[in-house]
Amino acid sequence: MERSAFMELDAGSRLVMHLREWPALLVSSTGWTEFEQLTLDGHNLPSLVCVITAGSVDLGVCLHMSSSGLDLPMKVVDMFGCCLPVCAVNFKCLHELVKHEENGLVFEDSEELAALQMLFSNFPDPAGKLNQFWKNLRESQQLRWDESWVQTVLPLVMDIQLLGQRLKPRDPCCPSRSFFSESQGKPF
């Protein structure tokens, strides 16, 4: 009889079934540090198998399907934060996160997902595509949050502040209807 920690194959019926007493499976996407502790108190707990994925995962798969097409899957953000390449099912705005063939792959259906096994051909070849995705993610991680904010957001805030000082309402009855730029002498 074939058997794992959780299931067994009945030789007669060829059905795969849970063992009578299988262990509980706990999966954590983070390593446990002194700041992240899991304490299980209780006397009636089953056997427990813990899978800690941080630092030991080579590829993330995201099956998130946006109902609106506008929300981004935070699991991909988390995986990218760990420099983990991602294969994700496609939807309207996914391209804002997953850059196909750059930091991961995008697939449309189960057949395309199955074809992604090519990422593991010759694994762990340093010249392989999976390693290239990892390198691309590492390079994109060079700019920290505060540096990115200063380079990206602060100039926008400053532009908006300066723009607000230069613009005066043209229609005093309805200031939001139109604006006139004094510096250019034409409607903004």
mmCIF file of C-alpha atoms in Angstrom, residues 50-165:
data_model
loop_
_atom_site.group_PDB
_atom_site.id
_atom_site.type_symbol
_atom_site.label_atom_id
_atom_site.label_comp_id
_atom_site.label_asym_id
_atom_site.label_seq_id
_atom_site.Cartn_x
_atom_site.Cartn_y
_atom_site.Cartn_z
ATOM 1 C CA CYS A 50 4.800 22.961 9.823
ATOM 2 C CA VAL A 51 5.933 24.218 6.435
ATOM 3 C CA ILE A 52 7.835 27.505 6.620
ATOM 4 C CA THR A 53 8.261 28.916 3.145
ATOM 5 C CA ALA A 54 10.417 31.986 3.785
ATOM 6 C CA GLY A 55 13.805 31.643 2.183
ATOM 7 C CA SER A 56 13.103 28.180 0.878
ATOM 8 C CA VAL A 57 10.774 28.876 -2.016
ATOM 9 C CA ASP A 58 11.923 29.229 -5.607
ATOM 10 C CA LEU A 59 8.678 30.230 -7.339
ATOM 11 C CA GLY A 60 5.384 31.676 -6.176
ATOM 12 C CA VAL A 61 2.100 30.931 -7.928
ATOM 13 C CA CYS A 62 -0.806 33.340 -7.627
ATOM 14 C CA LEU A 63 -4.268 32.145 -8.624
ATOM 15 C CA HIS A 64 -5.953 35.410 -7.520
ATOM 16 C CA MET A 65 -8.768 36.342 -9.891
ATOM 17 C CA SER A 66 -9.939 39.917 -9.503
ATOM 18 C CA SER A 67 -13.705 40.313 -9.792
ATOM 19 C CA SER A 68 -13.290 43.987 -10.716
ATOM 20 C CA GLY A 69 -10.013 43.604 -12.571
ATOM 21 C CA LEU A 70 -8.707 46.554 -10.582
ATOM 22 C CA ASP A 71 -7.426 45.140 -7.304
ATOM 23 C CA LEU A 72 -3.887 43.885 -7.065
ATOM 24 C CA PRO A 73 -3.075 40.690 -5.166
ATOM 25 C CA MET A 74 -1.135 41.531 -2.017
ATOM 26 C CA LYS A 75 0.320 38.010 -2.035
ATOM 27 C CA VAL A 76 2.289 39.009 -5.144
ATOM 28 C CA VAL A 77 3.504 42.165 -3.389
ATOM 29 C CA ASP A 78 4.592 40.008 -0.453
ATOM 30 C CA MET A 79 6.354 37.517 -2.722
ATOM 31 C CA PHE A 80 8.130 40.284 -4.633
ATOM 32 C CA GLY A 81 9.162 41.812 -1.304
ATOM 33 C CA CYS A 82 11.061 38.560 -0.709
ATOM 34 C CA CYS A 83 12.484 38.643 -4.263
ATOM 35 C CA LEU A 84 10.401 35.599 -5.144
ATOM 36 C CA PRO A 85 9.512 35.312 -8.853
ATOM 37 C CA VAL A 86 5.786 34.829 -9.480
ATOM 38 C CA CYS A 87 3.629 33.049 -12.008
ATOM 39 C CA ALA A 88 0.163 34.589 -11.900
ATOM 40 C CA VAL A 89 -3.147 34.164 -13.650
ATOM 41 C CA ASN A 90 -3.792 37.164 -15.884
ATOM 42 C CA PHE A 91 -6.384 39.885 -15.339
ATOM 43 C CA LYS A 92 -6.824 43.517 -16.303
ATOM 44 C CA CYS A 93 -4.254 45.315 -14.117
ATOM 45 C CA LEU A 94 -1.887 42.491 -13.168
ATOM 46 C CA HIS A 95 0.752 43.948 -15.503
ATOM 47 C CA GLU A 96 1.284 46.694 -12.915
ATOM 48 C CA LEU A 97 2.973 44.073 -10.729
ATOM 49 C CA VAL A 98 4.007 41.063 -12.773
ATOM 50 C CA LYS A 99 6.121 41.973 -15.777
ATOM 51 C CA HIS A 100 5.858 38.933 -18.046
ATOM 52 C CA GLU A 101 9.307 37.448 -18.768
ATOM 53 C CA GLU A 102 10.963 40.011 -16.442
ATOM 54 C CA ASN A 103 10.000 39.225 -12.828
ATOM 55 C CA GLY A 104 7.709 36.299 -13.501
ATOM 56 C CA LEU A 105 5.267 34.842 -15.956
ATOM 57 C CA VAL A 106 1.592 35.463 -16.599
ATOM 58 C CA PHE A 107 -0.716 32.664 -17.682
ATOM 59 C CA GLU A 108 -4.301 32.540 -18.937
ATOM 60 C CA ASP A 109 -5.390 28.996 -18.134
ATOM 61 C CA SER A 110 -4.324 25.660 -16.676
ATOM 62 C CA GLU A 111 -2.620 24.598 -19.896
ATOM 63 C CA GLU A 112 -0.356 27.654 -19.848
ATOM 64 C CA LEU A 113 0.303 27.123 -16.145
ATOM 65 C CA ALA A 114 1.356 23.528 -16.848
ATOM 66 C CA ALA A 115 3.727 24.789 -19.548
ATOM 67 C CA LEU A 116 5.522 26.867 -16.935
ATOM 68 C CA GLN A 117 7.287 23.726 -15.756
ATOM 69 C CA MET A 118 10.003 24.822 -18.175
ATOM 70 C CA LEU A 119 11.124 27.213 -15.423
ATOM 71 C CA PHE A 120 12.402 24.163 -13.588
ATOM 72 C CA SER A 121 14.261 22.582 -16.490
ATOM 73 C CA ASN A 122 17.947 22.370 -15.531
ATOM 74 C CA PHE A 123 17.105 23.737 -12.068
ATOM 75 C CA PRO A 124 19.059 25.297 -10.311
ATOM 76 C CA ASP A 125 21.048 26.443 -13.347
ATOM 77 C CA PRO A 126 22.376 29.980 -12.685
ATOM 78 C CA ALA A 127 21.698 30.808 -16.348
ATOM 79 C CA GLY A 128 18.076 29.655 -16.140
ATOM 80 C CA LYS A 129 15.048 31.877 -16.546
ATOM 81 C CA LEU A 130 13.975 31.483 -12.917
ATOM 82 C CA ASN A 131 17.369 32.749 -11.758
ATOM 83 C CA GLN A 132 17.126 35.685 -14.178
ATOM 84 C CA PHE A 133 13.724 36.652 -12.709
ATOM 85 C CA TRP A 134 15.291 36.496 -9.244
ATOM 86 C CA LYS A 135 18.178 38.761 -10.363
ATOM 87 C CA ASN A 136 15.726 41.243 -11.902
ATOM 88 C CA LEU A 137 13.758 41.365 -8.665
ATOM 89 C CA ARG A 138 16.942 41.871 -6.619
ATOM 90 C CA GLU A 139 17.991 44.762 -8.857
ATOM 91 C CA SER A 140 14.568 46.388 -8.594
ATOM 92 C CA GLN A 141 14.816 46.112 -4.794
ATOM 93 C CA GLN A 142 17.847 48.389 -4.672
ATOM 94 C CA LEU A 143 15.706 51.502 -4.195
ATOM 95 C CA ARG A 144 14.218 51.512 -0.715
ATOM 96 C CA TRP A 145 10.765 52.851 0.129
ATOM 97 C CA ASP A 146 11.921 56.232 1.451
ATOM 98 C CA GLU A 147 14.261 56.761 -1.503
ATOM 99 C CA SER A 148 11.482 55.846 -3.909
ATOM 100 C CA TRP A 149 9.098 58.260 -2.176
ATOM 101 C CA VAL A 150 11.577 61.143 -2.438
ATOM 102 C CA GLN A 151 12.193 60.408 -6.134
ATOM 103 C CA THR A 152 8.601 59.671 -7.154
ATOM 104 C CA VAL A 153 5.987 61.161 -4.837
ATOM 105 C CA LEU A 154 7.690 64.258 -3.446
ATOM 106 C CA PRO A 155 8.161 65.872 -6.892
ATOM 107 C CA LEU A 156 4.460 65.324 -7.608
ATOM 108 C CA VAL A 157 3.456 66.888 -4.310
ATOM 109 C CA MET A 158 5.746 69.837 -4.955
ATOM 110 C CA ASP A 159 4.376 70.266 -8.503
ATOM 111 C CA ILE A 160 0.807 70.226 -7.217
ATOM 112 C CA GLN A 161 1.673 72.756 -4.524
ATOM 113 C CA LEU A 162 3.337 75.078 -7.058
ATOM 114 C CA LEU A 163 0.481 74.573 -9.499
ATOM 115 C CA GLY A 164 -2.017 75.544 -6.807
ATOM 116 C CA GLN A 165 -0.117 78.773 -6.193
#
